[in-house]
XYZ file of N, CA, C and O in Angstrom:
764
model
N 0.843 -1.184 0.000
C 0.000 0.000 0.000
C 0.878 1.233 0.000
O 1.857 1.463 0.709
N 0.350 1.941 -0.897
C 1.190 3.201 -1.281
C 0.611 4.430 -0.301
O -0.286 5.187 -0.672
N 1.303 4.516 1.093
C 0.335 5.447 1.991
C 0.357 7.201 1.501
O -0.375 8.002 2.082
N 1.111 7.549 0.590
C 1.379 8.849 0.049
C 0.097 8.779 -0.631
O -0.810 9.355 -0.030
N -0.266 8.123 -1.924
C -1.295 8.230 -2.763
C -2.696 7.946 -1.153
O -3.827 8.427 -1.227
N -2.460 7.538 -0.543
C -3.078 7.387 0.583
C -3.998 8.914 1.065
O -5.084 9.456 0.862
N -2.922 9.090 1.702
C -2.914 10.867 2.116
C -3.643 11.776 1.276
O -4.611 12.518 1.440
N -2.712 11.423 0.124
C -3.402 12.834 -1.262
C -4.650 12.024 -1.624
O -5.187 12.665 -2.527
N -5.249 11.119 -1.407
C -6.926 11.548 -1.657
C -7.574 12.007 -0.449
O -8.575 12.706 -0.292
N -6.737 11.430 0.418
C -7.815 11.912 1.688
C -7.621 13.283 1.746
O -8.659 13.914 1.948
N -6.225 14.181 1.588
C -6.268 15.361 1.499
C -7.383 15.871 0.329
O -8.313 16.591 0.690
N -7.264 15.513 -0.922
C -7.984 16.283 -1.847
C -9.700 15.779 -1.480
O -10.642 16.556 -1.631
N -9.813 14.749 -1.124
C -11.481 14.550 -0.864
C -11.485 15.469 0.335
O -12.537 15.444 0.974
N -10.603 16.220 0.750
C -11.064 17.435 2.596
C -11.286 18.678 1.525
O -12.404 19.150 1.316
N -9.986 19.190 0.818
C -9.922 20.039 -0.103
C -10.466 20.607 -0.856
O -10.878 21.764 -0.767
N -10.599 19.526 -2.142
C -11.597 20.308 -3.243
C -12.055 18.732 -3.730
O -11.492 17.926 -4.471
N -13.710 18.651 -2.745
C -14.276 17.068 -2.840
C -14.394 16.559 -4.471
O -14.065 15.519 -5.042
N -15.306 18.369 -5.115
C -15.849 18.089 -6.264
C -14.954 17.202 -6.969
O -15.051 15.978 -7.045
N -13.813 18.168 -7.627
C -12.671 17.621 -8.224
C -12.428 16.288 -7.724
O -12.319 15.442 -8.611
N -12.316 15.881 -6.535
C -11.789 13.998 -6.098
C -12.540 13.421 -6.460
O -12.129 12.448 -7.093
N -13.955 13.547 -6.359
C -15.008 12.928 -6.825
C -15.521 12.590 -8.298
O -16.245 11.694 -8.732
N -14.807 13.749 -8.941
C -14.274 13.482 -10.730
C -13.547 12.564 -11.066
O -13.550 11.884 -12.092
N -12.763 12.537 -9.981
C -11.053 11.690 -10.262
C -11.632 9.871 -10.120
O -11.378 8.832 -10.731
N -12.688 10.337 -8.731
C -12.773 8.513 -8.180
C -13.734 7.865 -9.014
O -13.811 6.636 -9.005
N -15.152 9.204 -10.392
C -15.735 8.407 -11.077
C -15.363 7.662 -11.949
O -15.961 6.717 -12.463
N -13.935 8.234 -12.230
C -13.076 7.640 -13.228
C -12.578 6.655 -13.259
O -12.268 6.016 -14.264
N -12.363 6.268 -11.726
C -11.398 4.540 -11.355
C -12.868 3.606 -12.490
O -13.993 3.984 -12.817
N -12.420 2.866 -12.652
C -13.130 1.206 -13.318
C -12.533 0.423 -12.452
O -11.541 0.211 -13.150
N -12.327 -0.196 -11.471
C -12.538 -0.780 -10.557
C -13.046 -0.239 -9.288
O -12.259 0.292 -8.504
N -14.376 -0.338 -9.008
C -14.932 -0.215 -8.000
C -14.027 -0.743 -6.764
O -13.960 -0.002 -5.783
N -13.478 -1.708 -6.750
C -13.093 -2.513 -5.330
C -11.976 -2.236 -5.204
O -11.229 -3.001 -4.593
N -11.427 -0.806 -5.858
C -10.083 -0.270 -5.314
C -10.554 0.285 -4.141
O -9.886 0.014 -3.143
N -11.299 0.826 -4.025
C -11.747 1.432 -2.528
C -11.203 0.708 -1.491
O -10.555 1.104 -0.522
N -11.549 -0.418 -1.816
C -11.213 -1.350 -0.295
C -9.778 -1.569 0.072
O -9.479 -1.636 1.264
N -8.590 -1.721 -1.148
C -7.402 -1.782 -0.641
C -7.010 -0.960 -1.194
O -5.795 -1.158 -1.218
N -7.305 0.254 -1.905
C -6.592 1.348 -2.012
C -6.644 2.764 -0.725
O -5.771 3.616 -0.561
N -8.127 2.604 0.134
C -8.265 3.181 1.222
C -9.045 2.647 2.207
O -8.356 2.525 3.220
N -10.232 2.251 2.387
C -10.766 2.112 3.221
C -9.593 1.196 4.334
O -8.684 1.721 4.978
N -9.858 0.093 4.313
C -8.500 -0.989 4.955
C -7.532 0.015 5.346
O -7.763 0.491 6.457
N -6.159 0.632 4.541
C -5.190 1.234 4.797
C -5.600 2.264 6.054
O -5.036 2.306 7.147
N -6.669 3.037 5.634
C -7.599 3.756 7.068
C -7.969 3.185 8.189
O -7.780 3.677 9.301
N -8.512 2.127 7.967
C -8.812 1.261 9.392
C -7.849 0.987 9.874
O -7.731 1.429 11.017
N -6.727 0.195 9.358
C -5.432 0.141 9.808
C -4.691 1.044 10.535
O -4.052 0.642 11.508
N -4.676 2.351 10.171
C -3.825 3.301 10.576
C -5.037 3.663 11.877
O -4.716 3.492 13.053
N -6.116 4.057 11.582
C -6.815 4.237 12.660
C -6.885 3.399 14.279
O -7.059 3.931 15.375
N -6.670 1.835 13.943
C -6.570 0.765 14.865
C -5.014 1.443 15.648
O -4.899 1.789 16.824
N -3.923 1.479 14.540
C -2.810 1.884 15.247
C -2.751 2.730 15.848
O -2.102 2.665 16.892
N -3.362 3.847 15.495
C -3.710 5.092 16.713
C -4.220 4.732 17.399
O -3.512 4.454 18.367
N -5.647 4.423 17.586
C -6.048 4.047 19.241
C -5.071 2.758 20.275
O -5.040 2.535 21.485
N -4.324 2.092 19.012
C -3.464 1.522 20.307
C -2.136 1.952 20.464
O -1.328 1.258 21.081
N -1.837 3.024 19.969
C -0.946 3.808 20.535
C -1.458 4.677 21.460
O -1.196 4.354 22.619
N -1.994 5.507 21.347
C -3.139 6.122 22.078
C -3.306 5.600 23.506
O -2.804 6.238 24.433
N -4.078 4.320 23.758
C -3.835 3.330 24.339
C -2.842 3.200 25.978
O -2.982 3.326 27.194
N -1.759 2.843 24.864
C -0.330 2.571 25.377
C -0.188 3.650 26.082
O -0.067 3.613 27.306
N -0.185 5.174 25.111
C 0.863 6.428 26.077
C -0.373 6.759 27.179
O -0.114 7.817 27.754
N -1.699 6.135 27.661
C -2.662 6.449 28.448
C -2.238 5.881 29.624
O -1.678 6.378 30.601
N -2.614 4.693 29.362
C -2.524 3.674 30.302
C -1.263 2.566 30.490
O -1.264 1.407 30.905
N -0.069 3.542 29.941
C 1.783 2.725 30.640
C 2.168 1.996 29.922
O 1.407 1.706 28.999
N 3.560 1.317 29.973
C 3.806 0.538 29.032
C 3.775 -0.919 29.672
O 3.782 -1.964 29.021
N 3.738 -0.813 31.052
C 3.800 -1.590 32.186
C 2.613 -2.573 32.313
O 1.454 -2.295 32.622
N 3.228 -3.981 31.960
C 2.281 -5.039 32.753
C 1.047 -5.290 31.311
O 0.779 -4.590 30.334
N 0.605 -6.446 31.731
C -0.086 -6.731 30.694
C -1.399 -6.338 30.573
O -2.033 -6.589 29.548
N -1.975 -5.626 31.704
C -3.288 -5.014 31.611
C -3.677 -3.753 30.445
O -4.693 -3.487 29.803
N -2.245 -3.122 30.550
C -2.080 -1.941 29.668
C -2.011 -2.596 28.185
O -2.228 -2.058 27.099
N -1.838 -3.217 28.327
C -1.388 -3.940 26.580
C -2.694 -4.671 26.020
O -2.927 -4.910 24.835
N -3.701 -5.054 27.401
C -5.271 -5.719 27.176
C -5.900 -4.558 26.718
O -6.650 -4.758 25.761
N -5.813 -3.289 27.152
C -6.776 -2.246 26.895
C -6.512 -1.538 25.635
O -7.314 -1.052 24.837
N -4.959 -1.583 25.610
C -4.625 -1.284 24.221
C -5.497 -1.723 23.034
O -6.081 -1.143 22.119
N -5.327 -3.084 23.464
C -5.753 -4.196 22.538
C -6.950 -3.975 22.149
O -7.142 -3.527 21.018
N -8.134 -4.281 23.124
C -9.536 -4.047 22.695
C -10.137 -2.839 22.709
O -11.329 -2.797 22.405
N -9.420 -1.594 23.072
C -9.602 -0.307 22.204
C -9.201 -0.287 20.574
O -9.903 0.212 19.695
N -8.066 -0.868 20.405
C -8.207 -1.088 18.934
C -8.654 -1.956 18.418
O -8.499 -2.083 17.204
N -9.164 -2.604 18.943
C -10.317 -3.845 17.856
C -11.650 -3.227 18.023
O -12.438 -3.239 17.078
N -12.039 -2.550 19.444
C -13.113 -1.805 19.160
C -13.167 -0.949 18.097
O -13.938 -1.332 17.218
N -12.396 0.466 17.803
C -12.361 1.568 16.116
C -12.419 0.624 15.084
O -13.342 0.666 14.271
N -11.114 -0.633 14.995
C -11.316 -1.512 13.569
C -12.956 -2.215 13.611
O -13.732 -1.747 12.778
N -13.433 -3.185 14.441
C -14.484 -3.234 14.147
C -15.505 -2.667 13.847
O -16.373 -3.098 13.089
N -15.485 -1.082 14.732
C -16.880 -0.140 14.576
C -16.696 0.280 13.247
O -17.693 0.505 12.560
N -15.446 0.433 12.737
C -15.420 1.287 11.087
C -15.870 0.525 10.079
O -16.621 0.827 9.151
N -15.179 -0.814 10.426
C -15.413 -1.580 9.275
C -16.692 -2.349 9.471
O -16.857 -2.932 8.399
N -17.148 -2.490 9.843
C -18.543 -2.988 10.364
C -19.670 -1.762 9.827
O -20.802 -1.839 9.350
N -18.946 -0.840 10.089
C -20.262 0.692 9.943
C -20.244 0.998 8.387
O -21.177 1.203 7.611
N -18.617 0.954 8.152
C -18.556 0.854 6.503
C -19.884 0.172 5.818
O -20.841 0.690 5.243
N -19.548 -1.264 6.123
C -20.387 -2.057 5.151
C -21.868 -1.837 5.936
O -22.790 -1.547 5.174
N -22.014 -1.882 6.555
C -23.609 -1.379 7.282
C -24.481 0.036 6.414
O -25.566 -0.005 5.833
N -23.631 1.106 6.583
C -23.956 2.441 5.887
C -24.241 1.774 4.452
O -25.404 1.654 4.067
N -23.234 1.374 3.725
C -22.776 1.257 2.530
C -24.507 0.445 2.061
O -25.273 0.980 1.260
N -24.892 -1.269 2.973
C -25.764 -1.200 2.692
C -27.204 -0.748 2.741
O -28.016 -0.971 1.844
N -27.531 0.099 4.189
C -28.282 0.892 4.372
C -28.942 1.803 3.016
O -30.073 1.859 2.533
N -27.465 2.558 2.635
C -27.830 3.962 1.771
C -27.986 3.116 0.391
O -28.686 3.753 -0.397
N -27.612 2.061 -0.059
C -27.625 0.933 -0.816
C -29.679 1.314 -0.909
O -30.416 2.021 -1.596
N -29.855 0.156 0.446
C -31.389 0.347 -0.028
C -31.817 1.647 0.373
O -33.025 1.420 0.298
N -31.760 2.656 0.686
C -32.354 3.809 0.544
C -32.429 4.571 -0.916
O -33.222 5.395 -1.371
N -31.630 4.137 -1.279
C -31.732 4.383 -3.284
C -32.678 4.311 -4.065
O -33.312 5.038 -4.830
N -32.625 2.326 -3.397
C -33.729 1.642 -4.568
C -35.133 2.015 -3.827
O -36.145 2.164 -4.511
N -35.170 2.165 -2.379
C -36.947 2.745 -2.107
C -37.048 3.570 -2.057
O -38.241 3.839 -2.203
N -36.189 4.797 -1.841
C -37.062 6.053 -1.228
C -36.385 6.565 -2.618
O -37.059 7.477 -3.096
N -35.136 6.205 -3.475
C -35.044 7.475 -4.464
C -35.481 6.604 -6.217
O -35.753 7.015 -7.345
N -35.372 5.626 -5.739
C -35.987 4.655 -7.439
C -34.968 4.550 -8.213
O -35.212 4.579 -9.419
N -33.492 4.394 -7.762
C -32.397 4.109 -8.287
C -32.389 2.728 -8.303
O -32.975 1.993 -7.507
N -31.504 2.312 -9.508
C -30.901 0.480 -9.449
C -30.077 0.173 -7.896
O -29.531 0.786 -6.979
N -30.337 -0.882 -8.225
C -29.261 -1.264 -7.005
C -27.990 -1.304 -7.381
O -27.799 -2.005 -8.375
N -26.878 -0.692 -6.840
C -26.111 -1.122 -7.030
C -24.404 -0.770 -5.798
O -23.594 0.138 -5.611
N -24.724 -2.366 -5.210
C -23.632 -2.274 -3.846
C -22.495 -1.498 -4.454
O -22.416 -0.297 -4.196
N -21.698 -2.014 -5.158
C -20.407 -1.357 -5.939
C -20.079 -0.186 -5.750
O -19.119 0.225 -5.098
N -21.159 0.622 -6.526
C -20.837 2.217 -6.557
C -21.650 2.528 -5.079
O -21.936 3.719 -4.962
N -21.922 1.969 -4.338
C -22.500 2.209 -3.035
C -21.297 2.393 -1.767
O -21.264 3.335 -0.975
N -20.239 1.112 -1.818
C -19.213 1.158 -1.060
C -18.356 1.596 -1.578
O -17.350 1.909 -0.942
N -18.467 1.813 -3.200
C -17.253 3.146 -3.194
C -17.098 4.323 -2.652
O -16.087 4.920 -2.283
N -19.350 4.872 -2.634
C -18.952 6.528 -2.339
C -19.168 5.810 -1.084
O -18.459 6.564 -0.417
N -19.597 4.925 -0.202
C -19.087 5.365 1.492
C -17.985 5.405 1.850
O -17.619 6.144 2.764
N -16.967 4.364 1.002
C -15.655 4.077 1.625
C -15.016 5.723 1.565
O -14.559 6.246 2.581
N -15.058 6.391 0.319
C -14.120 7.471 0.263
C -14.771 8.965 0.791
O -14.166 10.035 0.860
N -16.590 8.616 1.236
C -17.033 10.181 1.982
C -16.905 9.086 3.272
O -17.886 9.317 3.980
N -16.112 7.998 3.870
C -15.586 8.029 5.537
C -14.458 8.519 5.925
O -13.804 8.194 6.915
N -14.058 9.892 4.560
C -12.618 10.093 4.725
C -12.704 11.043 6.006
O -11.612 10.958 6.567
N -13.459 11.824 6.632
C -13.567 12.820 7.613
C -13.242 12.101 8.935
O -12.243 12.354 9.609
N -14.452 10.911 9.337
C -14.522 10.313 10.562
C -13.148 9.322 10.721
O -12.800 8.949 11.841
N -12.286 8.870 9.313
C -11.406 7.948 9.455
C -9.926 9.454 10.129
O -9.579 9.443 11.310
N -9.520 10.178 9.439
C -8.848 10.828 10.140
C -9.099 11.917 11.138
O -8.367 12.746 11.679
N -10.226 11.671 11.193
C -10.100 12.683 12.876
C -10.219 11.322 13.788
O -9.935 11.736 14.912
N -10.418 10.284 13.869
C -10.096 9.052 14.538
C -8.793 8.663 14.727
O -8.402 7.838 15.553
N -8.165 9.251 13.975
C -6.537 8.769 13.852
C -5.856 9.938 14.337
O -4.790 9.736 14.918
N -6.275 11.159 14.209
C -6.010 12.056 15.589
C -6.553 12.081 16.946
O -5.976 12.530 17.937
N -8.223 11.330 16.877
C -8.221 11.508 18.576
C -7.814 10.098 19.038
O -7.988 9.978 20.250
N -7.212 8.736 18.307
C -6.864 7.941 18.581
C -5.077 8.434 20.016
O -4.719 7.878 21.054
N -4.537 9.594 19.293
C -3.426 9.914 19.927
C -3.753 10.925 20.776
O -3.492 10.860 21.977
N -4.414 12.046 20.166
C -4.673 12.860 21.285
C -6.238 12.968 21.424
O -6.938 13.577 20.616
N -6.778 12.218 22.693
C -7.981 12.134 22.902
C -8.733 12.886 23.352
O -9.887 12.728 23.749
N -7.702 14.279 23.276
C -8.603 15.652 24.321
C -8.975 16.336 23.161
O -9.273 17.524 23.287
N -9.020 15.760 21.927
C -9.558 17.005 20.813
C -10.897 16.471 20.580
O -11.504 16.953 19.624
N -11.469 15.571 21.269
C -12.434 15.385 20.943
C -13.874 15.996 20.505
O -14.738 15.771 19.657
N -13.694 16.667 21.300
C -14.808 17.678 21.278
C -15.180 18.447 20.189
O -16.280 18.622 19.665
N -13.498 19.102 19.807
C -13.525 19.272 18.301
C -13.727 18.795 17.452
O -14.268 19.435 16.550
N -13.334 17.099 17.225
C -14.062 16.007 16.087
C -15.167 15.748 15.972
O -15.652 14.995 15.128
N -16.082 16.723 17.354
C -17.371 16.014 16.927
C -17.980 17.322 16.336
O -19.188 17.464 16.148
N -17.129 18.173 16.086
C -17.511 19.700 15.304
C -16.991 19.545 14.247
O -16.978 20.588 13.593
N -16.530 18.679 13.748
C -15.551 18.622 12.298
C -16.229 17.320 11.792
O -16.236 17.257 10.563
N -16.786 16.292 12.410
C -17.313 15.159 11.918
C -18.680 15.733 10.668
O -19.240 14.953 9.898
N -18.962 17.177 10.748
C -20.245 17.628 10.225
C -19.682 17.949 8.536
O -20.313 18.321 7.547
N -18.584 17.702 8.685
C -17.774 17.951 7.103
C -18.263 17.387 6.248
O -18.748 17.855 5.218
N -18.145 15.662 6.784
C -18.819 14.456 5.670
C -20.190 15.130 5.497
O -20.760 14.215 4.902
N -20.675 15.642 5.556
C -21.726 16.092 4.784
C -22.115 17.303 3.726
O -23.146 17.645 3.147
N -20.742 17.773 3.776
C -20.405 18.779 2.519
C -20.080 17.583 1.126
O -20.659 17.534 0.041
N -18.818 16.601 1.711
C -18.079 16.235 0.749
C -19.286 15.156 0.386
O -19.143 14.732 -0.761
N -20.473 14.588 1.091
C -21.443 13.457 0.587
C -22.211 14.447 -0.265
O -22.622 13.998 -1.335
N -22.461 15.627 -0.002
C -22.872 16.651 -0.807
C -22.165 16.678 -2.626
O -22.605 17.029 -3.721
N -21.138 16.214 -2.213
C -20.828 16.975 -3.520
C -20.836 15.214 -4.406
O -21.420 14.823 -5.417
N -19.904 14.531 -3.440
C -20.134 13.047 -3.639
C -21.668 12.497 -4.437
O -21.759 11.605 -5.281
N -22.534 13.155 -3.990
C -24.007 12.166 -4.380
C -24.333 12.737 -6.074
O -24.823 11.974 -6.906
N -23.974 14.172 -6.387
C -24.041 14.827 -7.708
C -22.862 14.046 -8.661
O -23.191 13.626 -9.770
N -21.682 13.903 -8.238
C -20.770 13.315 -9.402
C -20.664 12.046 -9.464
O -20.467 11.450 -10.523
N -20.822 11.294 -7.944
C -20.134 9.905 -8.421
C -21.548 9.184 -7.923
O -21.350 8.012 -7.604
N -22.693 9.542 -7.808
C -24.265 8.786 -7.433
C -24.733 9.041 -8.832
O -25.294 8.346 -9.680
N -24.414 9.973 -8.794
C -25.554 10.708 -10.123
C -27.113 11.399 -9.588
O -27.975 11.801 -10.369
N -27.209 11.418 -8.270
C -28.718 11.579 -7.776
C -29.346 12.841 -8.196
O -28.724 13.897 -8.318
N -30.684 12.680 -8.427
C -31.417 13.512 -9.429
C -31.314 14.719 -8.261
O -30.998 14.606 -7.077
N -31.697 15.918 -9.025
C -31.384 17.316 -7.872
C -32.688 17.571 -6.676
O -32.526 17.998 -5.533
N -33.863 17.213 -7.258
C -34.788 17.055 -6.545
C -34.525 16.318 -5.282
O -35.065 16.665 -4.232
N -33.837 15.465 -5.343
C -33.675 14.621 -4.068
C -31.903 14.416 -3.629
O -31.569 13.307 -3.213
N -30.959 15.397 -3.735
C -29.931 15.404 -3.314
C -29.782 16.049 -2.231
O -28.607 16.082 -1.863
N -30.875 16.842 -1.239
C -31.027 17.463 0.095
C -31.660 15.893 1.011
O -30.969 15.735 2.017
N -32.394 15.150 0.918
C -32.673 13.847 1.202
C -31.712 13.059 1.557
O -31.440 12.793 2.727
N -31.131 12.630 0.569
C -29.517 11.381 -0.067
C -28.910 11.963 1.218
O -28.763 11.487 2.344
N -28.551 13.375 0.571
C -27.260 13.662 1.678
C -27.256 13.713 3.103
O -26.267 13.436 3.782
N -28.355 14.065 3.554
C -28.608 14.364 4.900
C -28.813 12.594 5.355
O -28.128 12.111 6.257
N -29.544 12.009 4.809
C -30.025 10.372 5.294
C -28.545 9.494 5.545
O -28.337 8.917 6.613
N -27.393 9.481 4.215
C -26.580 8.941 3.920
C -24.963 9.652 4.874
O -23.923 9.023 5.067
N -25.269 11.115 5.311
C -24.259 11.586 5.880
C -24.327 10.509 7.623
O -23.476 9.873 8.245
N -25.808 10.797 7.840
C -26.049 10.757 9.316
C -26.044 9.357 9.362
O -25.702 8.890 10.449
N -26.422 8.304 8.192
C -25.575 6.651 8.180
C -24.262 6.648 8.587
O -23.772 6.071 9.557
N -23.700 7.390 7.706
C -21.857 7.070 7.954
C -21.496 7.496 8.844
O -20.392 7.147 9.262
N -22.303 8.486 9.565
C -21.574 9.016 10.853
C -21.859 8.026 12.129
O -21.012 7.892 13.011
N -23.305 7.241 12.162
C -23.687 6.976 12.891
C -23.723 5.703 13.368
O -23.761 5.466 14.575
N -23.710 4.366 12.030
C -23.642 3.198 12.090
C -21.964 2.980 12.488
O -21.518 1.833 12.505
N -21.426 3.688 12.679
C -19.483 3.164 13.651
C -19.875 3.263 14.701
O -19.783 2.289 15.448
N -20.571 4.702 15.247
C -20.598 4.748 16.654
C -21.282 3.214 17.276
O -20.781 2.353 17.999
N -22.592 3.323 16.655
C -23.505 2.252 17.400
C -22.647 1.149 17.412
O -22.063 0.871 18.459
N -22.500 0.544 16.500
C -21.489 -0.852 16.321
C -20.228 -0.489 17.176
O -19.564 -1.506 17.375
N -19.642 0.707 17.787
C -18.801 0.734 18.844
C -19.022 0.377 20.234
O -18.523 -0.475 20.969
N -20.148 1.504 20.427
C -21.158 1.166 21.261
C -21.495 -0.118 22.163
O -21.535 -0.344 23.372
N -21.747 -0.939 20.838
C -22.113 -2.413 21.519
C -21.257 -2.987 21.467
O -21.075 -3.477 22.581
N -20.158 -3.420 20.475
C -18.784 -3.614 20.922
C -18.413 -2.993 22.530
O -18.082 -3.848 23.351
N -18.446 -1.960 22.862
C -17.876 -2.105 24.293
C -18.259 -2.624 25.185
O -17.689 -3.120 26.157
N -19.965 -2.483 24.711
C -20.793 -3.100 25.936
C -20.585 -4.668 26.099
O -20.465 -5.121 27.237
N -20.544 -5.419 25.113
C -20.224 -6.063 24.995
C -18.837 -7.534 25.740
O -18.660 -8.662 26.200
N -18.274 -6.257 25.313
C -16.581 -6.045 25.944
C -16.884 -6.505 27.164
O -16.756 -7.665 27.555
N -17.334 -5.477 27.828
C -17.447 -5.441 29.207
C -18.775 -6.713 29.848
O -18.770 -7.219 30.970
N -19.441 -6.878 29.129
C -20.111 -8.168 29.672
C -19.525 -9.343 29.796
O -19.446 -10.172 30.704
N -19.017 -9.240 28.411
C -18.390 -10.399 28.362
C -16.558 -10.981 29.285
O -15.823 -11.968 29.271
N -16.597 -9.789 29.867
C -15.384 -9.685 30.833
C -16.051 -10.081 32.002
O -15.442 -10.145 33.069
């Protein structure tokens, strides 16, 4: 994985979405998404929260290295779990509420590359966890760039691109948390 070409989409999908969103209708392989970013993101994201982790709670003893641990399997699971959840959610919100084909493909392409907001401010509050507050003021981005996302690479008719975006932003934002959510609860029951 080439993490430079990495960066420069996630930079240009923060930047200037329209334009990235030109660039990504252009890929012919749909399922670059998955190992050209999504994955490489989860990855780096997992490594932040268990670094994160580590400089919290010591380097000392193996308790610190348990919490490490299932703090980062908690972000990898909630993302990638919420990924494909959103992906099929806004999937069928297409074919009922907007009368589009189905089609998963171009569905987990535009979620994988409008989760570019929540994947790196995760990978900053993975290290520093006191900006939080701020990520949850910056998490409102993905809904500019799903904005611009649903006109170039959906194609969604204009009548219903205030709908798409608002339904499909508040999916991607929302199906990680929950699936985190119960992942912890989880966690902790099952401890």
């Amino acid at each position: 994985m080439n993490y430079k070409d990495l960066f420069q989409i996630a930079m240009q999908l923060i930047s200037s979405p329209a334009r990235a969103w030109e660039e990504i209708r252009l890929e012919e392989d749909r399922r670059k998404v998955f190992t050209a970013f999504v994955y490489p993101m989860i990855g780096l994201c997992g490594l932040s929260v268990f670094i994160g982790a580590l400089l919290l709670k010591g380097w000392g003893g193996p308790q610190s290295f348990q919490y490490a641990m299932t703090q980062c399997c908690a972000v990898a699971v909630s993302l990638f779990g919420g990924y494909f959840l959103a992906a099929y959610l806004i999937n069928n919100m297409c074919v009922r509420m907007l009368g589009m084909r189905s089609d998963i493909m171009l569905v987990q392409q535009f979620a994988g590359y409008a989760l570019v907001v929540p994947f790196l401010l995760q990978i900053v509050i993975g290290v520093l966890p006191d900006f939080t507050i701020i990520a949850m003021l910056l998490v409102f981005y993905t809904v500019y760039i799903v904005w611009e996302g649903c006109k170039v690479l959906m194609q969604v008719e204009e009548k219903n691109q205030m709908k798409f975006t608002i339904i499909s932003s508040a999916l991607l934002i929302i199906c990680p948390l929950v699936i985190q959510f119960v992942f912890n609860k989880l966690t902790v029951v099952l401890n």
